mmCIF file of N, CA and C and ligand atoms in Angstrom:
data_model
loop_
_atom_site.group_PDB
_atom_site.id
_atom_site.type_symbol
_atom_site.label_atom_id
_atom_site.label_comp_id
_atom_site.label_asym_id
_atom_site.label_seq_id
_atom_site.Cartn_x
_atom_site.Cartn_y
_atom_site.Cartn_z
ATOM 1 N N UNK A 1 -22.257 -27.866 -7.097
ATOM 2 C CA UNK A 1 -23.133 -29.049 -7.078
ATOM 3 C C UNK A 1 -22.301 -30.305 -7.269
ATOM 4 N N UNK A 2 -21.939 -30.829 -6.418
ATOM 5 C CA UNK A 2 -20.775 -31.800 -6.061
ATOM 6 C C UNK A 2 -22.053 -33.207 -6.585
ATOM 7 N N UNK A 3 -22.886 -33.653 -6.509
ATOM 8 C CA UNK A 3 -23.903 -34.591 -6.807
ATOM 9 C C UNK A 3 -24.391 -34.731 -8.040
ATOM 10 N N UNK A 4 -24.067 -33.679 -9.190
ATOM 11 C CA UNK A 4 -24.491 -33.467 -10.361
ATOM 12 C C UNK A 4 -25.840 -35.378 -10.449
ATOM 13 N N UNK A 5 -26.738 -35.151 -10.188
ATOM 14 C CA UNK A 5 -27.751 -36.409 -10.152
ATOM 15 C C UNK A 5 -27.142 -37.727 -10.200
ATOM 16 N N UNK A 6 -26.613 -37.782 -9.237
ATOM 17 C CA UNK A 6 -26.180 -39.449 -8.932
ATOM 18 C C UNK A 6 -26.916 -39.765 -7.657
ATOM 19 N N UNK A 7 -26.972 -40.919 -7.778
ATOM 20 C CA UNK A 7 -28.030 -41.123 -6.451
ATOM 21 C C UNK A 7 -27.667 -41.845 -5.210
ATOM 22 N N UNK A 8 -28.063 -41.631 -4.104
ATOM 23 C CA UNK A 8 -27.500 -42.309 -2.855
ATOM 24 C C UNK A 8 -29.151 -42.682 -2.350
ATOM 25 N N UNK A 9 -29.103 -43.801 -1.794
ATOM 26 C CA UNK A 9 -29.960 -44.572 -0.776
ATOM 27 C C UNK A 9 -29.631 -44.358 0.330
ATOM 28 N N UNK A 10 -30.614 -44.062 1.297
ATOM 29 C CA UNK A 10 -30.631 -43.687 3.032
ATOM 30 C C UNK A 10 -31.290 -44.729 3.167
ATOM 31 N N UNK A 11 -30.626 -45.387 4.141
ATOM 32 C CA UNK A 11 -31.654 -46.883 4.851
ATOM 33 C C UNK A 11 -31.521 -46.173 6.440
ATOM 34 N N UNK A 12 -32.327 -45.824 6.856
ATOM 35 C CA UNK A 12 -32.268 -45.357 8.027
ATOM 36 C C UNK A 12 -33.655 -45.446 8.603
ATOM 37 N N UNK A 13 -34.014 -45.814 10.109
ATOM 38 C CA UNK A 13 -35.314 -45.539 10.707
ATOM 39 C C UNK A 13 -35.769 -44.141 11.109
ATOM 40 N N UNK A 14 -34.866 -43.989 11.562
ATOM 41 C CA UNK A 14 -34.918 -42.652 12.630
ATOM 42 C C UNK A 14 -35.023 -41.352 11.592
ATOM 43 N N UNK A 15 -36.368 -40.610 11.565
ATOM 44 C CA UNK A 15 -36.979 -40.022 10.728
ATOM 45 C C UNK A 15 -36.039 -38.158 10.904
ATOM 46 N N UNK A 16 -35.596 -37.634 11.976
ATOM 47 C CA UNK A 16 -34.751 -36.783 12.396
ATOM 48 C C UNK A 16 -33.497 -36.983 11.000
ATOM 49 N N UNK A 17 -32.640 -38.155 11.288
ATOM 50 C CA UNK A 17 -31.790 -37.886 10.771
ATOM 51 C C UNK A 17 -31.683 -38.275 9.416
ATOM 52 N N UNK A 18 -32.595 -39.354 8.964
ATOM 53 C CA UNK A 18 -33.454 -39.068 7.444
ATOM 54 C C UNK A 18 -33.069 -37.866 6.486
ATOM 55 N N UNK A 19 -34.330 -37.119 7.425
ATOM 56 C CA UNK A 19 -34.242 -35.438 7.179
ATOM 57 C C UNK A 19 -33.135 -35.126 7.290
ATOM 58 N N UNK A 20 -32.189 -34.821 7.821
ATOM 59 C CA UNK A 20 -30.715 -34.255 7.796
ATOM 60 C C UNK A 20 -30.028 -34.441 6.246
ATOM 61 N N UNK A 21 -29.816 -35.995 6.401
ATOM 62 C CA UNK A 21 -28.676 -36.870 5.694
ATOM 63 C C UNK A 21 -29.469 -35.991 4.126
ATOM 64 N N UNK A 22 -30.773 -36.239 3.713
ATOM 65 C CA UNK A 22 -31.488 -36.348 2.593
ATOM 66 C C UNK A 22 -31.201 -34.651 2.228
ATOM 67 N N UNK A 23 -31.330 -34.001 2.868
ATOM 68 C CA UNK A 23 -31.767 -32.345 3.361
ATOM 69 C C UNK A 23 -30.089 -32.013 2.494
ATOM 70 N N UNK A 24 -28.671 -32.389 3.093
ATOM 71 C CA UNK A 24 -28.077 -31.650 2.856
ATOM 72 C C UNK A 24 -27.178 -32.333 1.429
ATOM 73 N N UNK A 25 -27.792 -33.921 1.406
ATOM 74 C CA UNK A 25 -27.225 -34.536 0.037
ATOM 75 C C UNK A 25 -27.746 -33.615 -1.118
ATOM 76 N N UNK A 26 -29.487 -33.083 -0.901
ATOM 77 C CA UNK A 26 -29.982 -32.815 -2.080
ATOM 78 C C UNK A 26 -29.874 -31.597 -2.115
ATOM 79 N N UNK A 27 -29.236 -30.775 -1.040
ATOM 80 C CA UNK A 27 -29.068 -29.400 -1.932
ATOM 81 C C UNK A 27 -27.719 -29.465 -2.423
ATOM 82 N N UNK A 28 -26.957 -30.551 -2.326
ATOM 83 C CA UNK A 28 -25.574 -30.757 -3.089
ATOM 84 C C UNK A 28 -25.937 -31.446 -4.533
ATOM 85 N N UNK A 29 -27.419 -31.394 -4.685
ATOM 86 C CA UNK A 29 -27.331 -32.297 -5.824
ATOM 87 C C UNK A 29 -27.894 -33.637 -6.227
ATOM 88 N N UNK A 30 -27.715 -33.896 -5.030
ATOM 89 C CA UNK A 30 -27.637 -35.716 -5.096
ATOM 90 C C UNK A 30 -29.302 -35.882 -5.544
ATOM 91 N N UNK A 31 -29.506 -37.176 -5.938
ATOM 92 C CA UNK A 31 -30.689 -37.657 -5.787
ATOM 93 C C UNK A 31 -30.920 -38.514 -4.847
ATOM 94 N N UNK A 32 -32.207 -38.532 -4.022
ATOM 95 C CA UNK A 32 -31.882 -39.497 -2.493
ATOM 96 C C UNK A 32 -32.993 -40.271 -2.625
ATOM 97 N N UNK A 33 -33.355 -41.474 -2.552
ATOM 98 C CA UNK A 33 -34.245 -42.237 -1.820
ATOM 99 C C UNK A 33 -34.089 -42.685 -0.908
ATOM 100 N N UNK A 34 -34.895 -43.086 0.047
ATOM 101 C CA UNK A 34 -35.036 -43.327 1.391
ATOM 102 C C UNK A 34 -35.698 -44.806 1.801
ATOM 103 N N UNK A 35 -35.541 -45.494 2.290
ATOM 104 C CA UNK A 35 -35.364 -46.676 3.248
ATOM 105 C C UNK A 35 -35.825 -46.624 4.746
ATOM 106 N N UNK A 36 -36.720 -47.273 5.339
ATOM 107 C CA UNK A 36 -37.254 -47.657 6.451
ATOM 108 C C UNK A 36 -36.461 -48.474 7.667
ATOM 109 N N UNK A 37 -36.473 -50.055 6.489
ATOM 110 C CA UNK A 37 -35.669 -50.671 7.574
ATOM 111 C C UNK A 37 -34.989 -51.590 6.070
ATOM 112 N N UNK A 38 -34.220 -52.704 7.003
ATOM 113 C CA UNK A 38 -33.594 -53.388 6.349
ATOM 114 C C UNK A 38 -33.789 -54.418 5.000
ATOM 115 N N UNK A 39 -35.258 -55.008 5.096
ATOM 116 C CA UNK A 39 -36.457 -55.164 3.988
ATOM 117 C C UNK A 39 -36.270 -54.453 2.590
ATOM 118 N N UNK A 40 -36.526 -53.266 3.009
ATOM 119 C CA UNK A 40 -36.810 -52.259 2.441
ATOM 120 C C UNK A 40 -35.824 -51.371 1.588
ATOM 121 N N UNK A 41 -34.738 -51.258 2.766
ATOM 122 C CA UNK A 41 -33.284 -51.215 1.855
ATOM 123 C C UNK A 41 -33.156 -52.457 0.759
ATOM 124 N N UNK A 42 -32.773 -53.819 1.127
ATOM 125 C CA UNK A 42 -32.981 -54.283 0.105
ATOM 126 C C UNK A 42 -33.352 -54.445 -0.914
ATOM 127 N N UNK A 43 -34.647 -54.270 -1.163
ATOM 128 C CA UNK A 43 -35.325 -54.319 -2.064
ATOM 129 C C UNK A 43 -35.196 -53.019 -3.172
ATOM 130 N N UNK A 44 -35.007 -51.905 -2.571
ATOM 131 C CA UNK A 44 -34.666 -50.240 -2.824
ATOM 132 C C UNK A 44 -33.494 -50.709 -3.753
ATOM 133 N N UNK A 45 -32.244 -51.207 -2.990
ATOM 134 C CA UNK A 45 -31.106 -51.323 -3.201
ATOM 135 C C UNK A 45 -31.315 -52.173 -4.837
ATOM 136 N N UNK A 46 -32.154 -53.183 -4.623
ATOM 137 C CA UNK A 46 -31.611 -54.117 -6.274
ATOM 138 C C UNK A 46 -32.506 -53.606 -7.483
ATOM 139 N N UNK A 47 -33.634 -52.666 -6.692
ATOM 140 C CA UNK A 47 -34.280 -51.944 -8.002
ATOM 141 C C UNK A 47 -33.702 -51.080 -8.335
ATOM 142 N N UNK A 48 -33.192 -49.824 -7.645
ATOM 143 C CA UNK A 48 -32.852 -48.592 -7.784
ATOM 144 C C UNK A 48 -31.480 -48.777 -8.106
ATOM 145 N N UNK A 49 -30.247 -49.443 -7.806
ATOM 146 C CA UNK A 49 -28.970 -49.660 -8.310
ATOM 147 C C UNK A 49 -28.581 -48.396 -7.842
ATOM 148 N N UNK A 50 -28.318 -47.765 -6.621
ATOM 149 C CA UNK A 50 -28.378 -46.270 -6.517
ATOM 150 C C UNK A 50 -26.631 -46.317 -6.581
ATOM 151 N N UNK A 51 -26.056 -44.723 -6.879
ATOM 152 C CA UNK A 51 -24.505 -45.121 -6.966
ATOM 153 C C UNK A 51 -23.875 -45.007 -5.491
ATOM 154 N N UNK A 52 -24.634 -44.858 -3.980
ATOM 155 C CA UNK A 52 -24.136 -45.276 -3.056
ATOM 156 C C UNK A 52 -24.976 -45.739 -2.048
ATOM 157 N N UNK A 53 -25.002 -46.191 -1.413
ATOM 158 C CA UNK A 53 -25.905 -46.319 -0.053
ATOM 159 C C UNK A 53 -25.421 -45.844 1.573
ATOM 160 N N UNK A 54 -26.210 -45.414 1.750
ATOM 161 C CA UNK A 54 -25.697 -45.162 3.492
ATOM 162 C C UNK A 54 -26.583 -45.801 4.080
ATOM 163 N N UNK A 55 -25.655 -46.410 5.341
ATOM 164 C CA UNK A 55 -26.596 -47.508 5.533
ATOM 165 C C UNK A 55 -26.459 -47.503 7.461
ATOM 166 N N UNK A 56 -27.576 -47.124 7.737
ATOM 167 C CA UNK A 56 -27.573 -47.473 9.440
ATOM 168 C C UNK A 56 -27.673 -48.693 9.482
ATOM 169 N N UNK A 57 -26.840 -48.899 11.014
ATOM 170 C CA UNK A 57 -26.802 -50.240 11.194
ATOM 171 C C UNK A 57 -27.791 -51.079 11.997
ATOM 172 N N UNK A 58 -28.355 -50.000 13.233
ATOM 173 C CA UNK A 58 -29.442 -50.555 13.882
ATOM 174 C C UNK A 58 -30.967 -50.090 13.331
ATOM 175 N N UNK A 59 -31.469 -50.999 12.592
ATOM 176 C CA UNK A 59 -32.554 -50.780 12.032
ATOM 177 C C UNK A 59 -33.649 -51.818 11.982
ATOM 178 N N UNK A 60 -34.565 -51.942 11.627
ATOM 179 C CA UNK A 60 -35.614 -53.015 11.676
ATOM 180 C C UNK A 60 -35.367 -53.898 10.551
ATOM 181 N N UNK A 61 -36.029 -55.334 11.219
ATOM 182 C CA UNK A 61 -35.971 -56.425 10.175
ATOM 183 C C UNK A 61 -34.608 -57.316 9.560
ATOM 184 N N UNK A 62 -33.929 -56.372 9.539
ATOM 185 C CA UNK A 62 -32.542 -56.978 8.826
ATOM 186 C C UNK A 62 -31.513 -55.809 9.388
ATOM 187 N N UNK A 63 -30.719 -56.009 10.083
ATOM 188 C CA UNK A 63 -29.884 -55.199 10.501
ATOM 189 C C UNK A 63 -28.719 -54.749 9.345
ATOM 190 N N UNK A 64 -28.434 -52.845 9.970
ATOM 191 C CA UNK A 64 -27.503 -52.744 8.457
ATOM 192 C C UNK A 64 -26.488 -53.742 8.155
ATOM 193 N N UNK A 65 -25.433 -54.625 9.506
ATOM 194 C CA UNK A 65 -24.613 -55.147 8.815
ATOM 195 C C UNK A 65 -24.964 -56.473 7.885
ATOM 196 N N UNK A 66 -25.952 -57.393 7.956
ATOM 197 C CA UNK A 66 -26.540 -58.077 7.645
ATOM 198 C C UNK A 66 -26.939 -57.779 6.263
ATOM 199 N N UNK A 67 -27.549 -56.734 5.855
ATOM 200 C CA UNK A 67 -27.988 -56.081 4.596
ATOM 201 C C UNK A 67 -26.933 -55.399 4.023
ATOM 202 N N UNK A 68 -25.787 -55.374 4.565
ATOM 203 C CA UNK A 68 -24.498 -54.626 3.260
ATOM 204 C C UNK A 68 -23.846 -56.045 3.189
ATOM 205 N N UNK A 69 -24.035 -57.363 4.205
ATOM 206 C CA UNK A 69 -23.230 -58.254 3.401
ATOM 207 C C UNK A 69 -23.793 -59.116 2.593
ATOM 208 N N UNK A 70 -25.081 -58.881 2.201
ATOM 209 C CA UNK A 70 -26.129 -59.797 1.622
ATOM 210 C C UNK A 70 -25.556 -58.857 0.162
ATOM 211 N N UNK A 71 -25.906 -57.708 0.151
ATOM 212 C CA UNK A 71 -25.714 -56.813 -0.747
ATOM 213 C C UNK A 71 -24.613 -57.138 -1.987
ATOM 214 N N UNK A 72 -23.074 -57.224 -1.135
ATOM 215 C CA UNK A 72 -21.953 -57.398 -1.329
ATOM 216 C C UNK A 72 -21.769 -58.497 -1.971
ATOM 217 N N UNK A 73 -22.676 -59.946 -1.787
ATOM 218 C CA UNK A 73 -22.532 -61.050 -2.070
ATOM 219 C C UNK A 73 -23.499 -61.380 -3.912
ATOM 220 N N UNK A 74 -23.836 -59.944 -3.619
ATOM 221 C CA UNK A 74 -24.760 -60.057 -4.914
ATOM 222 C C UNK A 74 -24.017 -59.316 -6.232
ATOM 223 N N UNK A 75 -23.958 -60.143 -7.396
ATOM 224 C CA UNK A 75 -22.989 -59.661 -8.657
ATOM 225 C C UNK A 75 -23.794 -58.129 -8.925
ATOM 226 N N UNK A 76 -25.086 -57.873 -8.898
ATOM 227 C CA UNK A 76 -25.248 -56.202 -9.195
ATOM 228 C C UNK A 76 -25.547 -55.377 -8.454
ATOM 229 N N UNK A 77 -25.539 -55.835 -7.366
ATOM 230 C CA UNK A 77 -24.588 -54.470 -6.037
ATOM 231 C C UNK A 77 -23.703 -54.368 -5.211
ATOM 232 N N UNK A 78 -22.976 -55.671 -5.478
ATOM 233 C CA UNK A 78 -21.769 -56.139 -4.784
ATOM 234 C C UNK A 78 -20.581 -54.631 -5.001
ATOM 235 N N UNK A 79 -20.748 -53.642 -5.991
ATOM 236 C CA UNK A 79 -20.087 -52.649 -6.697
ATOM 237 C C UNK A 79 -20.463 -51.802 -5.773
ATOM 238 N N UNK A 80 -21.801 -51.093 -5.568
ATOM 239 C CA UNK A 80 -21.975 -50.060 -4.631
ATOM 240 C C UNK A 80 -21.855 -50.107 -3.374
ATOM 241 N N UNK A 81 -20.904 -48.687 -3.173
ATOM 242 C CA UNK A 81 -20.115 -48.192 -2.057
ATOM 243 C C UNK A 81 -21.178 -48.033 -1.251
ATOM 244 N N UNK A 82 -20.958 -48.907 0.234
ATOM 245 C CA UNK A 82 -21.851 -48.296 1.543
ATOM 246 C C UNK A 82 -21.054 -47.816 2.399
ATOM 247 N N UNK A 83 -21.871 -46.893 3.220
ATOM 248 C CA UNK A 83 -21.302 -46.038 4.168
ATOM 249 C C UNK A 83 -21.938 -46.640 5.307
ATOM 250 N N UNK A 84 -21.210 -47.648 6.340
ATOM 251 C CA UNK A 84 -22.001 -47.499 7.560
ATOM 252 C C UNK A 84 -22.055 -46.336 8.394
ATOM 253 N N UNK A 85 -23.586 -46.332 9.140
ATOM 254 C CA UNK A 85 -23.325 -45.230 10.256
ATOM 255 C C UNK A 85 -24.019 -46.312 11.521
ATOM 256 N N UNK A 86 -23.417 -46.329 12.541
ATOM 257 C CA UNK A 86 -23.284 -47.035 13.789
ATOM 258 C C UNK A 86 -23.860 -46.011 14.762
ATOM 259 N N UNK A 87 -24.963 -46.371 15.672
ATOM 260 C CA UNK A 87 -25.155 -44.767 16.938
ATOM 261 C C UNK A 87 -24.169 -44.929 18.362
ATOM 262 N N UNK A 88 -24.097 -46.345 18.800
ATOM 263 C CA UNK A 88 -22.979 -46.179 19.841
ATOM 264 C C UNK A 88 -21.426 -47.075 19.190
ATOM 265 N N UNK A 89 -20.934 -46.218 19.015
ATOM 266 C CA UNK A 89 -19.197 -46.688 18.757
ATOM 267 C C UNK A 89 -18.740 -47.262 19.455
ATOM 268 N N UNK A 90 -17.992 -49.071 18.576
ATOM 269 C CA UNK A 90 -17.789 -49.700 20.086
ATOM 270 C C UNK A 90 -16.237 -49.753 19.316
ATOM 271 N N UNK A 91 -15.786 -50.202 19.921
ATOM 272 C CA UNK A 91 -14.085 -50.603 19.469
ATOM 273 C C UNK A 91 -14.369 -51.353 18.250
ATOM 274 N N UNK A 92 -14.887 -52.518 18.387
ATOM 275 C CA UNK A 92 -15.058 -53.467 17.266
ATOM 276 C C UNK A 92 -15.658 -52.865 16.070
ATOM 277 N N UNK A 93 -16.393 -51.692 15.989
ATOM 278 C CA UNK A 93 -17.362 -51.750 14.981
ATOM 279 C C UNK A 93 -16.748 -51.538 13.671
ATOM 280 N N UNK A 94 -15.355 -50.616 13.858
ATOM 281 C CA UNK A 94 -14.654 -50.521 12.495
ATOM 282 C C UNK A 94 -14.118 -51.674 11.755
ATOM 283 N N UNK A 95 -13.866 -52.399 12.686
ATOM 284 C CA UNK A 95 -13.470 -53.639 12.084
ATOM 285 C C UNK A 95 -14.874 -54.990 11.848
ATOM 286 N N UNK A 96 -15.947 -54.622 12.274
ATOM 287 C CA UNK A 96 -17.085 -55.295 11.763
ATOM 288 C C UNK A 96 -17.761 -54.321 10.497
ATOM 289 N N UNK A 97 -17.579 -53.174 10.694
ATOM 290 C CA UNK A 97 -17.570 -52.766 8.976
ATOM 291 C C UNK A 97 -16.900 -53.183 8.255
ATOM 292 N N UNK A 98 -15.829 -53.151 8.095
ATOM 293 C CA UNK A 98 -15.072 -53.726 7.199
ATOM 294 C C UNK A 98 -15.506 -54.693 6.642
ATOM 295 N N UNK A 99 -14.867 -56.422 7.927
ATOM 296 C CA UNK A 99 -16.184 -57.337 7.815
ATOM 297 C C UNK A 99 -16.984 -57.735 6.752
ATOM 298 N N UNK A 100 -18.026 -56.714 6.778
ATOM 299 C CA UNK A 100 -19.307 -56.896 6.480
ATOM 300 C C UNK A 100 -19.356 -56.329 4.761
ATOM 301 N N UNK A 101 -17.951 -55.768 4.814
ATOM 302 C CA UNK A 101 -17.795 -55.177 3.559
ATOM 303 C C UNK A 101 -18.260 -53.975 2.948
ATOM 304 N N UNK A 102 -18.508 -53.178 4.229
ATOM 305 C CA UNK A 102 -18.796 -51.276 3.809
ATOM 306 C C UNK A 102 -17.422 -51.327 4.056
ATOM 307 N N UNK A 103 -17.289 -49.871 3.020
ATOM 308 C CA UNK A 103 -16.646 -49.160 1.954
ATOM 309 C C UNK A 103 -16.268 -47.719 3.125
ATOM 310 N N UNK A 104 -16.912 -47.147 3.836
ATOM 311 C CA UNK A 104 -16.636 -46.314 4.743
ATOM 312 C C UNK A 104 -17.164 -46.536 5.737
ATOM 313 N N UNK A 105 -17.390 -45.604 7.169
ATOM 314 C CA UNK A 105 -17.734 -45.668 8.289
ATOM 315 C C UNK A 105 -17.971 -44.578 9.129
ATOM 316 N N UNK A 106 -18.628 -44.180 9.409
ATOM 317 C CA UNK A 106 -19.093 -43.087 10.364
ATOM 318 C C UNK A 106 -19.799 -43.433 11.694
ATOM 319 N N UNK A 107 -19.476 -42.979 12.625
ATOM 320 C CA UNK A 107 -20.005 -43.180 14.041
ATOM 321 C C UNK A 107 -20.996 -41.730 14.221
ATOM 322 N N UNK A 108 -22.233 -42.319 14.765
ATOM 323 C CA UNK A 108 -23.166 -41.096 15.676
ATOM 324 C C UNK A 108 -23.049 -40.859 16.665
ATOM 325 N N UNK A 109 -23.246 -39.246 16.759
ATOM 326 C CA UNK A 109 -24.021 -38.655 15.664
ATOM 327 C C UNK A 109 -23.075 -38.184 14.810
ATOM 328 N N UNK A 110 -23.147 -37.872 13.479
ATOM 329 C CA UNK A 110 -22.417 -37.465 12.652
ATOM 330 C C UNK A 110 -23.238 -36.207 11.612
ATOM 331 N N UNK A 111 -21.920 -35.220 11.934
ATOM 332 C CA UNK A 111 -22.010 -34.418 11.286
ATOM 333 C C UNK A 111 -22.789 -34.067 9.888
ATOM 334 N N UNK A 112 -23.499 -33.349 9.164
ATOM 335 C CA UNK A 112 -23.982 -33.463 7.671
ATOM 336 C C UNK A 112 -23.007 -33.033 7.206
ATOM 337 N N UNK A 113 -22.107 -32.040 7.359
ATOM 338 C CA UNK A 113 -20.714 -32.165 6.443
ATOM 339 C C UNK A 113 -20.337 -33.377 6.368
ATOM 340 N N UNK A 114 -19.700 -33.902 7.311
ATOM 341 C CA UNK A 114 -19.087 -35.090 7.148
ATOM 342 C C UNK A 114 -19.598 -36.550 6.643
ATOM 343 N N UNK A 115 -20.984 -36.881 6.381
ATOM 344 C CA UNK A 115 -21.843 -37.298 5.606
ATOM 345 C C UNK A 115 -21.612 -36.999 4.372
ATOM 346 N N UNK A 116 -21.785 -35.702 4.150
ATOM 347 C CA UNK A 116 -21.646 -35.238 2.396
ATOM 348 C C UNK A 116 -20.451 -35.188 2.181
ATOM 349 N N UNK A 117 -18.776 -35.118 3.057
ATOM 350 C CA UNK A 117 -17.285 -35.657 2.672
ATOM 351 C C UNK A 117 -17.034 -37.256 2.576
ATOM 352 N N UNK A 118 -17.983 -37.949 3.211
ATOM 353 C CA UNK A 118 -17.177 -39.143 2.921
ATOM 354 C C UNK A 118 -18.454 -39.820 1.339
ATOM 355 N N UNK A 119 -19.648 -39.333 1.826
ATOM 356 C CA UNK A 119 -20.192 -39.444 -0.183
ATOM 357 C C UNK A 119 -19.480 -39.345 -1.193
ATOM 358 N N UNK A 120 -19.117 -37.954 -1.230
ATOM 359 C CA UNK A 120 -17.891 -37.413 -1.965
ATOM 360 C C UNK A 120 -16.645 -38.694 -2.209
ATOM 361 N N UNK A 121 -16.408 -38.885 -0.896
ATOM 362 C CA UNK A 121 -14.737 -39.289 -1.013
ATOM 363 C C UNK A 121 -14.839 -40.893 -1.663
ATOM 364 N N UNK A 122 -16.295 -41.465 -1.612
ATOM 365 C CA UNK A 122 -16.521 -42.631 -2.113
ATOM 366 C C UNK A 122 -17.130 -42.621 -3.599
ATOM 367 N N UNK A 123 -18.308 -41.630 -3.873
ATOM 368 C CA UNK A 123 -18.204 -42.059 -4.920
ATOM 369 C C UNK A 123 -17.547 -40.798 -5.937
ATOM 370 N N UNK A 124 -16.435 -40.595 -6.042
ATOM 371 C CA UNK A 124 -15.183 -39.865 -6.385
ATOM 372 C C UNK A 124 -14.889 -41.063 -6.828
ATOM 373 N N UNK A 125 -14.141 -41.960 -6.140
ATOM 374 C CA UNK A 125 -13.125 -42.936 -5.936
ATOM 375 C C UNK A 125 -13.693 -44.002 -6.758
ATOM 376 N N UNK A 126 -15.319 -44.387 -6.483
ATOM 377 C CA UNK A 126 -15.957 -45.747 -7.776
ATOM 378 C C UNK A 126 -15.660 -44.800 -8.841
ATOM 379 N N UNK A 127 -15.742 -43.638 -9.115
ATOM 380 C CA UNK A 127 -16.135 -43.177 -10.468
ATOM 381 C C UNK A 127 -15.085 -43.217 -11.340
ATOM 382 N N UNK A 128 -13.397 -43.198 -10.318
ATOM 383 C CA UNK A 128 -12.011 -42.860 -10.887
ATOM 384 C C UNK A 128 -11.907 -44.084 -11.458
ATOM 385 N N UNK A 129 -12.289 -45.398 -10.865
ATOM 386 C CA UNK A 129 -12.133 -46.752 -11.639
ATOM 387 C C UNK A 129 -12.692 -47.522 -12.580
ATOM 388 N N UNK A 130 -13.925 -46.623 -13.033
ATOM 389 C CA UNK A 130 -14.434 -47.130 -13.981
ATOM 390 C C UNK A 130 -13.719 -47.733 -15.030
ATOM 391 N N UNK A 131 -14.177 -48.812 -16.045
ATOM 392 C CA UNK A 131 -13.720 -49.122 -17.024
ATOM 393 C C UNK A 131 -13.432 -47.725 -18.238
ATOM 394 N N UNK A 132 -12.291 -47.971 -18.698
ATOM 395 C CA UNK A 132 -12.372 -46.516 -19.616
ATOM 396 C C UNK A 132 -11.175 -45.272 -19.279
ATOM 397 N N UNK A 133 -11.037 -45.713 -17.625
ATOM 398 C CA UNK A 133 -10.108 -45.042 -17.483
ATOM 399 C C UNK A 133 -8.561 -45.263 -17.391
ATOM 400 N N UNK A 134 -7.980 -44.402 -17.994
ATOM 401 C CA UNK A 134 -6.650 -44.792 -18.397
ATOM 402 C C UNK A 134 -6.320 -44.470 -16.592
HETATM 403 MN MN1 MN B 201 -31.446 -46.694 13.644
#
């Protein structure tokens, strides 16, 4: 149980891969809430303080990159790690993640392993820097 109850936010429309992403975080553990559109992430995002977000980029209302740099700009979630996921990969997009200030990147469709490795590989990595650690 790699998730021991830490929680990740899905901002995603597309109800298919919802189910996937949510499906294979929570039998690792995780705790998941879920997100509609970009609104909605927001709002999710500054109540819930979740310890990551994955965040599609084409979504309603507020597009993901738009909503991880609003995020970023804010002192109490500027900390949590987002994962963009993008559905058509363009050349630019790794470098407009960045940008925008996600923390990782995944292109669709993407794997649920590889969803639940780069969770892992991010919040691993916030957790190693906490204050406290030598
Ligand atoms: Mn979408």
């Amino acid at each position: 149980m790699t998730g021991r109850d830490r929680t990740v936010l899905i901002v995603e429309d597309n109800e298919d891969n919802r189910i996937v992403y949510s499906t294979i975080l929570r039998h690792h553990g995780f705790l998941v809430s879920e997100a509609l559109d970009g609104a909605e992430g927001m709002a999710k995002a500054r109540r819930e303080l979740p310890d990551l977000i994955l965040m599609d980029i084409s979504i309603p209302i507020l597009d993901g990159w738009e909503v991880t740099e609003r995020l970023k700009h804010e002192d109490a979630t500027s900390h949590i790690p987002v994962i963009a996921l993008t559905a058509h990969a363009m050349p630019g997009d790794r470098d407009r993640a960045l940008a925008a200030g996600c923390d990782g990147y995944l292109a669709k469709p993407c794997e649920p392993r590889a969803v639940l490795a780069e969770v892992n590989r991010l919040i691993n990595r916030s957790r190693s820097v906490e204050p406290g650690d030598a």
